[in-house]
Tab-separated table of C-alpha atoms in Angstrom:
chain	number	residue	atom	x	y	z
O	1	MET	CA	-26.265	41.462	51.740
O	2	SER	CA	-29.822	42.636	51.135
O	3	LEU	CA	-31.570	44.814	53.676
O	4	PRO	CA	-34.589	43.600	55.656
O	5	THR	CA	-38.009	44.783	54.534
O	6	VAL	CA	-40.315	46.945	56.622
O	7	VAL	CA	-43.960	47.616	55.804
O	8	VAL	CA	-45.032	51.140	56.815
O	9	THR	CA	-48.776	51.734	56.977
O	10	ARG	CA	-48.820	55.525	56.438
O	11	ARG	CA	-46.675	58.397	55.185
O	12	LEU	CA	-44.329	59.560	57.958
O	13	PRO	CA	-42.276	62.671	58.757
O	14	GLN	CA	-39.164	62.631	56.605
O	15	HIS	CA	-36.707	62.171	59.482
O	16	ALA	CA	-38.478	58.998	60.617
O	17	LEU	CA	-38.373	57.637	57.073
O	18	ASP	CA	-34.656	58.444	56.885
O	19	VAL	CA	-34.038	56.485	60.108
O	20	LEU	CA	-35.829	53.469	58.632
O	21	ARG	CA	-34.310	53.692	55.142
O	22	ALA	CA	-30.802	53.614	56.586
O	23	GLN	CA	-31.497	50.097	57.851
O	24	ALA	CA	-34.257	48.627	55.672
O	25	ASP	CA	-36.060	48.567	52.371
O	26	LEU	CA	-39.468	50.189	52.847
O	27	ILE	CA	-42.883	49.359	51.462
O	28	VAL	CA	-45.022	52.396	52.302
O	29	TRP	CA	-48.781	52.875	52.085
O	30	GLU	CA	-48.695	56.334	50.490
O	31	GLN	CA	-52.335	57.327	50.847
O	32	ASP	CA	-53.507	59.608	53.651
O	33	CYS	CA	-56.053	57.135	54.989
O	34	PRO	CA	-55.892	53.874	56.966
O	35	VAL	CA	-54.025	51.143	55.143
O	36	ASP	CA	-56.084	48.888	52.894
O	37	ARG	CA	-56.345	45.472	54.529
O	38	LYS	CA	-55.741	43.576	51.264
O	39	TRP	CA	-52.668	45.695	50.523
O	40	LEU	CA	-51.284	45.000	53.985
O	41	LEU	CA	-51.825	41.254	53.789
O	42	LYS	CA	-50.296	41.191	50.294
O	43	HIS	CA	-47.001	42.750	51.402
O	44	LEU	CA	-46.584	41.279	54.894
O	45	PRO	CA	-45.171	37.895	53.811
O	46	GLU	CA	-41.939	39.582	52.666
O	47	ALA	CA	-41.573	41.832	55.728
O	48	GLU	CA	-39.311	41.497	58.742
O	49	GLY	CA	-40.746	44.641	60.325
O	50	LEU	CA	-44.170	46.277	60.578
O	51	TYR	CA	-44.504	49.982	61.400
O	52	CYS	CA	-48.191	50.620	62.150
O	53	LEU	CA	-50.584	53.234	63.512
O	54	LEU	CA	-53.386	53.014	66.053
O	55	THR	CA	-55.849	52.797	63.142
O	56	ASP	CA	-54.344	49.480	62.030
O	57	ARG	CA	-55.666	46.194	63.416
O	58	VAL	CA	-52.716	43.867	64.003
O	59	ASP	CA	-54.519	40.641	64.798
O	60	ARG	CA	-54.067	36.888	64.429
O	61	GLU	CA	-54.504	37.053	60.660
O	62	VAL	CA	-51.745	39.642	60.327
O	63	LEU	CA	-49.402	37.550	62.444
O	64	GLN	CA	-50.185	34.403	60.471
O	65	VAL	CA	-49.475	36.106	57.159
O	66	GLY	CA	-46.395	37.907	58.457
O	67	LYS	CA	-44.373	34.754	59.017
O	68	ARG	CA	-41.030	36.596	58.781
O	69	LEU	CA	-41.909	39.390	61.216
O	70	GLN	CA	-39.172	40.120	63.742
O	71	VAL	CA	-40.529	43.378	65.182
O	72	ILE	CA	-43.695	45.483	65.249
O	73	SER	CA	-43.848	49.089	66.382
O	74	THR	CA	-46.796	51.460	66.595
O	75	MET	CA	-46.667	55.236	66.440
O	76	ALA	CA	-48.829	55.473	69.540
O	77	VAL	CA	-48.725	55.052	73.296
O	78	GLY	CA	-51.747	52.751	73.389
O	79	TYR	CA	-51.532	49.301	71.839
O	80	ASP	CA	-55.050	47.893	72.150
O	81	HIS	CA	-55.093	47.557	68.338
O	82	ILE	CA	-52.306	44.947	68.496
O	83	ASP	CA	-52.591	41.293	69.537
O	84	VAL	CA	-49.732	41.607	72.012
O	85	ALA	CA	-50.273	38.111	73.431
O	86	GLY	CA	-50.047	36.657	69.938
O	87	CYS	CA	-46.854	38.631	69.278
O	88	THR	CA	-45.331	37.413	72.538
O	89	ALA	CA	-46.177	33.814	71.686
O	90	ARG	CA	-44.317	34.301	68.389
O	91	GLY	CA	-41.375	35.988	70.124
O	92	ILE	CA	-42.068	39.292	68.340
O	93	PRO	CA	-41.280	42.407	70.398
O	94	VAL	CA	-43.844	45.192	70.143
O	95	GLY	CA	-42.738	48.809	70.395
O	96	HIS	CA	-44.716	51.936	71.258
O	97	THR	CA	-44.048	55.608	72.071
O	98	PRO	CA	-44.689	56.293	75.776
O	99	GLY	CA	-43.872	59.488	77.649
O	100	ILE	CA	-43.259	61.731	74.667
O	101	LEU	CA	-46.859	62.890	74.250
O	102	THR	CA	-47.686	63.454	77.934
O	103	GLU	CA	-47.515	67.247	78.004
O	104	THR	CA	-48.985	67.734	74.528
O	105	THR	CA	-51.989	65.530	75.281
O	106	ALA	CA	-52.548	67.283	78.608
O	107	ASP	CA	-52.475	70.617	76.760
O	108	LEU	CA	-55.212	69.368	74.455
O	109	ALA	CA	-57.304	67.946	77.293
O	110	PHE	CA	-57.207	71.242	79.153
O	111	ALA	CA	-57.981	73.120	75.934
O	112	LEU	CA	-61.089	70.957	75.536
O	113	LEU	CA	-62.050	71.687	79.133
O	114	LEU	CA	-61.758	75.432	78.557
O	115	SER	CA	-63.513	75.290	75.191
O	116	ALA	CA	-66.488	73.367	76.557
O	117	ALA	CA	-66.711	75.425	79.756
O	118	ARG	CA	-66.719	78.766	77.925
O	119	ARG	CA	-68.569	77.538	74.808
O	120	ILE	CA	-65.787	78.691	72.491
O	121	VAL	CA	-66.819	76.650	69.447
O	122	GLU	CA	-70.464	77.653	69.823
O	123	GLY	CA	-69.376	81.291	70.001
O	124	ALA	CA	-67.251	81.028	66.864
O	125	GLU	CA	-70.132	79.424	64.965
O	126	TYR	CA	-72.511	82.109	66.250
O	127	VAL	CA	-70.294	84.763	64.695
O	128	ARG	CA	-69.750	82.870	61.413
O	129	LYS	CA	-73.515	82.470	60.979
O	130	GLY	CA	-74.006	86.234	61.269
O	131	GLN	CA	-75.986	85.980	64.504
O	132	TRP	CA	-73.820	88.431	66.483
O	133	THR	CA	-75.833	91.620	66.201
O	134	THR	CA	-75.513	93.028	69.736
O	135	TRP	CA	-74.159	92.356	73.203
O	136	SER	CA	-76.533	90.469	75.483
O	137	PRO	CA	-76.215	89.767	79.233
O	138	ASP	CA	-77.224	86.131	78.828
O	139	LEU	CA	-75.532	85.274	75.532
O	140	LEU	CA	-73.743	81.892	75.515
O	141	LEU	CA	-73.137	81.828	79.248
O	142	GLY	CA	-70.600	79.216	80.280
O	143	GLN	CA	-69.006	77.942	83.460
O	144	ASP	CA	-66.095	79.272	85.472
O	145	VAL	CA	-62.986	77.122	85.447
O	146	HIS	CA	-61.001	78.921	88.144
O	147	GLY	CA	-61.756	77.509	91.575
O	148	ALA	CA	-63.825	74.621	90.171
O	149	THR	CA	-63.333	70.945	91.018
O	150	LEU	CA	-61.634	68.679	88.473
O	151	GLY	CA	-61.948	64.905	88.708
O	152	ILE	CA	-59.143	63.061	86.929
O	153	VAL	CA	-59.917	59.411	86.228
O	154	GLY	CA	-56.637	57.638	85.569
O	155	PHE	CA	-53.767	59.349	87.356
O	156	GLY	CA	-50.756	58.306	85.324
O	157	ARG	CA	-48.411	60.651	83.496
O	158	ILE	CA	-51.082	62.481	81.525
O	159	GLY	CA	-53.439	62.636	84.511
O	160	GLU	CA	-50.700	64.199	86.637
O	161	ALA	CA	-49.881	66.660	83.850
O	162	MET	CA	-53.555	67.625	83.758
O	163	ALA	CA	-53.451	68.242	87.510
O	164	ARG	CA	-50.487	70.600	87.100
O	165	ARG	CA	-52.427	72.647	84.587
O	166	ALA	CA	-55.426	72.766	86.910
O	167	GLN	CA	-53.170	74.181	89.614
O	168	GLY	CA	-52.781	77.373	87.608
O	169	PHE	CA	-56.556	77.852	87.719
O	170	GLN	CA	-56.746	77.232	91.476
O	171	MET	CA	-58.830	74.131	90.855
O	172	LYS	CA	-59.438	71.424	93.437
O	173	VAL	CA	-58.204	68.133	91.965
O	174	LEU	CA	-59.757	64.764	92.806
O	175	ALA	CA	-57.620	61.898	91.501
O	176	VAL	CA	-58.879	58.393	90.787
O	177	ARG	CA	-55.931	56.049	90.400
O	178	SER	CA	-57.886	52.794	90.134
O	179	PRO	CA	-61.390	53.154	88.644
O	180	GLN	CA	-62.245	49.631	89.842
O	181	SER	CA	-61.874	50.631	93.495
O	182	SER	CA	-64.760	52.261	95.344
O	183	ALA	CA	-62.162	54.289	97.249
O	184	SER	CA	-58.406	54.417	96.986
O	185	SER	CA	-55.945	54.081	99.787
O	186	GLY	CA	-55.289	57.602	100.957
O	187	SER	CA	-58.838	58.744	100.195
O	188	GLY	CA	-59.494	62.132	101.680
O	189	THR	CA	-55.803	62.909	102.111
O	190	GLN	CA	-54.257	65.869	100.303
O	191	LEU	CA	-51.274	64.570	98.327
O	192	SER	CA	-48.909	65.960	95.718
O	193	ALA	CA	-47.289	64.766	92.517
O	194	THR	CA	-44.023	66.169	91.181
O	195	ALA	CA	-42.764	66.193	87.591
O	196	ILE	CA	-39.539	67.406	86.021
O	197	LEU	CA	-40.337	69.556	83.010
O	198	PRO	CA	-37.842	70.093	80.173
O	199	ARG	CA	-35.678	73.176	80.203
O	200	GLU	CA	-36.296	75.736	77.498
O	201	GLY	CA	-34.655	74.518	74.332
O	202	SER	CA	-34.323	70.895	75.450
O	203	SER	CA	-35.974	67.982	73.683
O	204	VAL	CA	-39.476	67.079	74.753
O	205	GLY	CA	-39.362	64.127	77.122
O	206	ILE	CA	-35.841	64.769	78.451
O	207	ASN	CA	-35.991	64.596	82.229
O	208	GLU	CA	-34.140	67.747	83.106
O	209	GLY	CA	-35.251	71.171	84.190
O	210	GLU	CA	-37.658	72.634	86.668
O	211	SER	CA	-39.560	70.568	89.222
O	212	VAL	CA	-43.323	71.245	89.211
O	213	SER	CA	-45.768	69.852	91.778
O	214	ALA	CA	-49.537	69.500	91.780
O	215	SER	CA	-51.638	68.831	94.855
O	216	PHE	CA	-54.615	66.504	94.679
O	217	GLN	CA	-56.955	64.433	96.794
O	218	GLU	CA	-57.156	60.717	96.054
O	219	VAL	CA	-60.722	59.388	95.976
O	220	GLY	CA	-62.855	56.622	94.493
O	221	LEU	CA	-64.546	56.896	91.113
O	222	HIS	CA	-68.087	57.653	92.248
O	223	GLU	CA	-66.903	60.192	94.805
O	224	ALA	CA	-65.013	62.019	92.056
O	225	LEU	CA	-68.005	61.905	89.717
O	226	ALA	CA	-70.378	63.268	92.355
O	227	GLN	CA	-68.138	66.164	93.427
O	228	SER	CA	-66.496	67.295	90.195
O	229	ASP	CA	-67.477	70.177	87.937
O	230	PHE	CA	-65.261	68.671	85.233
O	231	VAL	CA	-64.308	65.007	84.768
O	232	SER	CA	-61.310	64.194	82.567
O	233	LEU	CA	-60.610	60.602	81.483
O	234	HIS	CA	-57.039	59.309	81.180
O	235	VAL	CA	-57.302	55.524	81.518
O	236	PRO	CA	-56.101	52.943	78.976
O	237	LEU	CA	-58.723	50.859	77.208
O	238	THR	CA	-58.843	47.404	78.805
O	239	PRO	CA	-61.642	44.912	79.460
O	240	HIS	CA	-62.031	46.593	82.876
O	241	THR	CA	-62.337	50.131	81.484
O	242	HIS	CA	-64.548	49.355	78.480
O	243	HIS	CA	-67.687	51.509	78.984
O	244	LEU	CA	-66.327	52.549	82.376
O	245	ILE	CA	-68.536	55.625	82.142
O	246	GLY	CA	-72.131	54.598	81.497
O	247	GLU	CA	-75.658	55.366	82.626
O	248	ASP	CA	-75.023	54.914	86.367
O	249	GLU	CA	-71.909	57.058	86.247
O	250	PHE	CA	-73.638	59.879	84.378
O	251	ARG	CA	-76.469	59.881	86.896
O	252	ALA	CA	-73.864	60.237	89.663
O	253	MET	CA	-72.442	63.419	88.080
O	254	LYS	CA	-73.607	66.979	88.617
O	255	PRO	CA	-76.197	68.225	86.080
O	256	SER	CA	-73.783	71.024	85.196
O	257	SER	CA	-70.648	68.866	84.952
O	258	ILE	CA	-68.618	68.483	81.778
O	259	LEU	CA	-66.946	65.243	80.643
O	260	ILE	CA	-63.603	65.397	78.792
O	261	ASN	CA	-62.301	62.279	77.065
O	262	THR	CA	-58.829	62.144	75.518
O	263	ALA	CA	-58.250	58.487	76.422
O	264	ARG	CA	-60.096	56.011	74.197
O	265	GLY	CA	-63.618	56.330	72.836
O	266	ALA	CA	-64.821	52.985	74.178
O	267	VAL	CA	-64.114	54.045	77.771
O	268	VAL	CA	-67.457	55.865	77.483
O	269	ASN	CA	-70.748	54.246	76.503
O	270	PRO	CA	-71.831	56.521	73.607
O	271	GLU	CA	-75.538	55.731	73.916
O	272	ALA	CA	-75.462	56.533	77.622
O	273	LEU	CA	-73.561	59.754	76.891
O	274	TYR	CA	-76.166	60.868	74.355
O	275	HIS	CA	-78.968	60.118	76.825
O	276	ALA	CA	-77.178	62.013	79.610
O	277	LEU	CA	-76.628	65.078	77.424
O	278	VAL	CA	-80.169	65.154	76.056
O	279	HIS	CA	-81.835	64.660	79.435
O	280	GLY	CA	-79.617	67.037	81.395
O	281	HIS	CA	-77.866	64.489	83.582
O	282	ILE	CA	-74.617	66.306	82.682
O	283	GLY	CA	-73.996	69.733	81.191
O	284	GLY	CA	-71.693	68.893	78.320
O	285	ALA	CA	-68.946	66.737	76.838
O	286	ALA	CA	-65.724	67.389	74.945
O	287	LEU	CA	-64.354	64.390	73.072
O	288	ASP	CA	-61.037	63.883	71.314
O	289	VAL	CA	-61.863	60.189	70.871
O	290	THR	CA	-65.055	58.357	69.936
O	291	ASP	CA	-66.469	54.866	69.585
O	292	PRO	CA	-66.413	54.067	66.730
O	293	GLU	CA	-63.613	56.190	65.366
O	294	PRO	CA	-63.909	58.139	63.149
O	295	ILE	CA	-67.392	59.007	64.346
O	296	PRO	CA	-70.042	58.541	61.606
O	297	MET	CA	-71.710	61.734	60.434
O	298	SER	CA	-75.033	60.098	61.310
O	299	ASP	CA	-74.066	59.750	64.980
O	300	PRO	CA	-76.651	61.588	67.123
O	301	LEU	CA	-73.910	63.070	69.317
O	302	LEU	CA	-73.034	65.365	66.416
O	303	THR	CA	-76.502	66.926	66.578
O	304	LEU	CA	-75.982	68.222	70.128
O	305	PRO	CA	-74.673	71.753	70.762
O	306	ASN	CA	-73.310	70.673	74.162
O	307	CYS	CA	-71.095	67.938	72.697
O	308	LEU	CA	-67.765	69.066	71.213
O	309	VAL	CA	-66.023	66.429	69.068
O	310	ILE	CA	-62.577	66.763	67.473
O	311	PRO	CA	-60.655	64.177	65.380
O	312	HIS	CA	-58.203	62.556	67.848
O	313	LEU	CA	-55.736	65.441	68.069
O	314	GLY	CA	-54.282	64.665	71.515
O	315	SER	CA	-50.668	64.407	70.368
O	316	ALA	CA	-51.076	66.610	67.285
O	317	SER	CA	-48.251	69.082	67.571
O	318	VAL	CA	-45.417	69.221	65.042
O	319	ALA	CA	-42.718	68.462	67.611
O	320	THR	CA	-44.555	65.648	69.361
O	321	ARG	CA	-45.778	63.811	66.275
O	322	THR	CA	-42.296	64.025	64.728
O	323	ARG	CA	-40.705	62.619	67.872
O	324	MET	CA	-43.327	59.862	68.096
O	325	ALA	CA	-42.598	58.868	64.501
O	326	CYS	CA	-38.875	58.732	65.198
O	327	ILE	CA	-39.233	56.722	68.413
O	328	ALA	CA	-41.369	54.154	66.603
O	329	ALA	CA	-38.721	54.007	63.864
O	330	GLU	CA	-35.970	53.535	66.448
O	331	ASN	CA	-37.942	50.624	67.890
O	332	ILE	CA	-38.064	49.009	64.442
O	333	VAL	CA	-34.354	49.487	63.837
O	334	ALA	CA	-33.468	47.974	67.207
O	335	GLY	CA	-35.683	44.967	66.550
O	336	LEU	CA	-34.139	44.346	63.124
O	337	ARG	CA	-30.681	44.438	64.688
O	338	GLY	CA	-31.710	41.946	67.348
O	339	ASP	CA	-31.347	44.556	70.100
O	340	ALA	CA	-33.881	45.207	72.856
O	341	LEU	CA	-36.463	47.783	71.823
O	342	PRO	CA	-36.017	51.163	73.577
O	343	HIS	CA	-39.757	51.187	74.364
O	344	CYS	CA	-41.110	47.645	74.480
O	345	VAL	CA	-44.669	46.646	75.371
O	346	ASN	CA	-43.810	42.974	75.968
O	347	PRO	CA	-40.255	42.740	77.380
O	348	GLU	CA	-40.948	39.133	78.377
O	349	VAL	CA	-39.982	38.148	74.822
O	350	TYR	CA	-36.369	38.715	75.853
O	351	ARG	CA	-36.505	36.277	78.756
O	352	VAL	CA	-34.975	32.919	77.988
């Protein structure tokens, strides 16, 4: 009996490909760039599975062409690039890779915070340009991180992991669970969140090991913006969070505050961000994500020394990206077998 066919929209770590090849014939987009739309639509009619990335738009057209699709899985936590409602209507389970990138993404978010606060990239460029000729008492002065106030907007797994890192710098943490609320229940109360970190040598994401807590104060969005020295965004992109941070929000922030975004680019209004940075409404920004993405070289944000932009590296560690690739592959294999996906976005497809 012939194997089912799976379309894969990018080269993957070898182990993930091995997992897929054991159960399916693969059609792989081999180039190191987003899949060509015509190529994708050409090969989808013969596919039972689609393994995609967050750069791939899986919309109504894709679903119409992919008439044989039994399962779709993305190598990402977020799934705003997929028409999940359309998949559910077709009875197609959608897989993703939650949990595995929590600690790695929090590492990156805190690295951005430190880099922007202490002007690390500016300093490196200063040296490379041959401008370092002497020590100066006012050269590239930055902001202290220890003892500062960190506002975390979106207090899920990654937000809590960010709070644990802030604990080591004796930072005061203000947590915004629901950005739509003017104040959360428990506002003003000191609370704590506990996580179980992996033991040394265990697989990332395995819930065993040492318990680590982080204390925080739960507040509303505008209270966090007004009080924080650093604001870190960790909300999913939804109709409610699209341009969540705009002109009014920037005006509510401290003139010295720094915005960190490792969520989705469209959570921030880019025009409002540029205006806020140019006119001193905030002190700086550090972005792992942009809108659009990739950011065009003509984007005015790239002209600003107080705006640090990197190319969506939140989960970019060898271990985490390999595990993400394998989890997405395991979702595909389960779907082809008719089993429930280990990590399913739309479990309602299994309800009779």
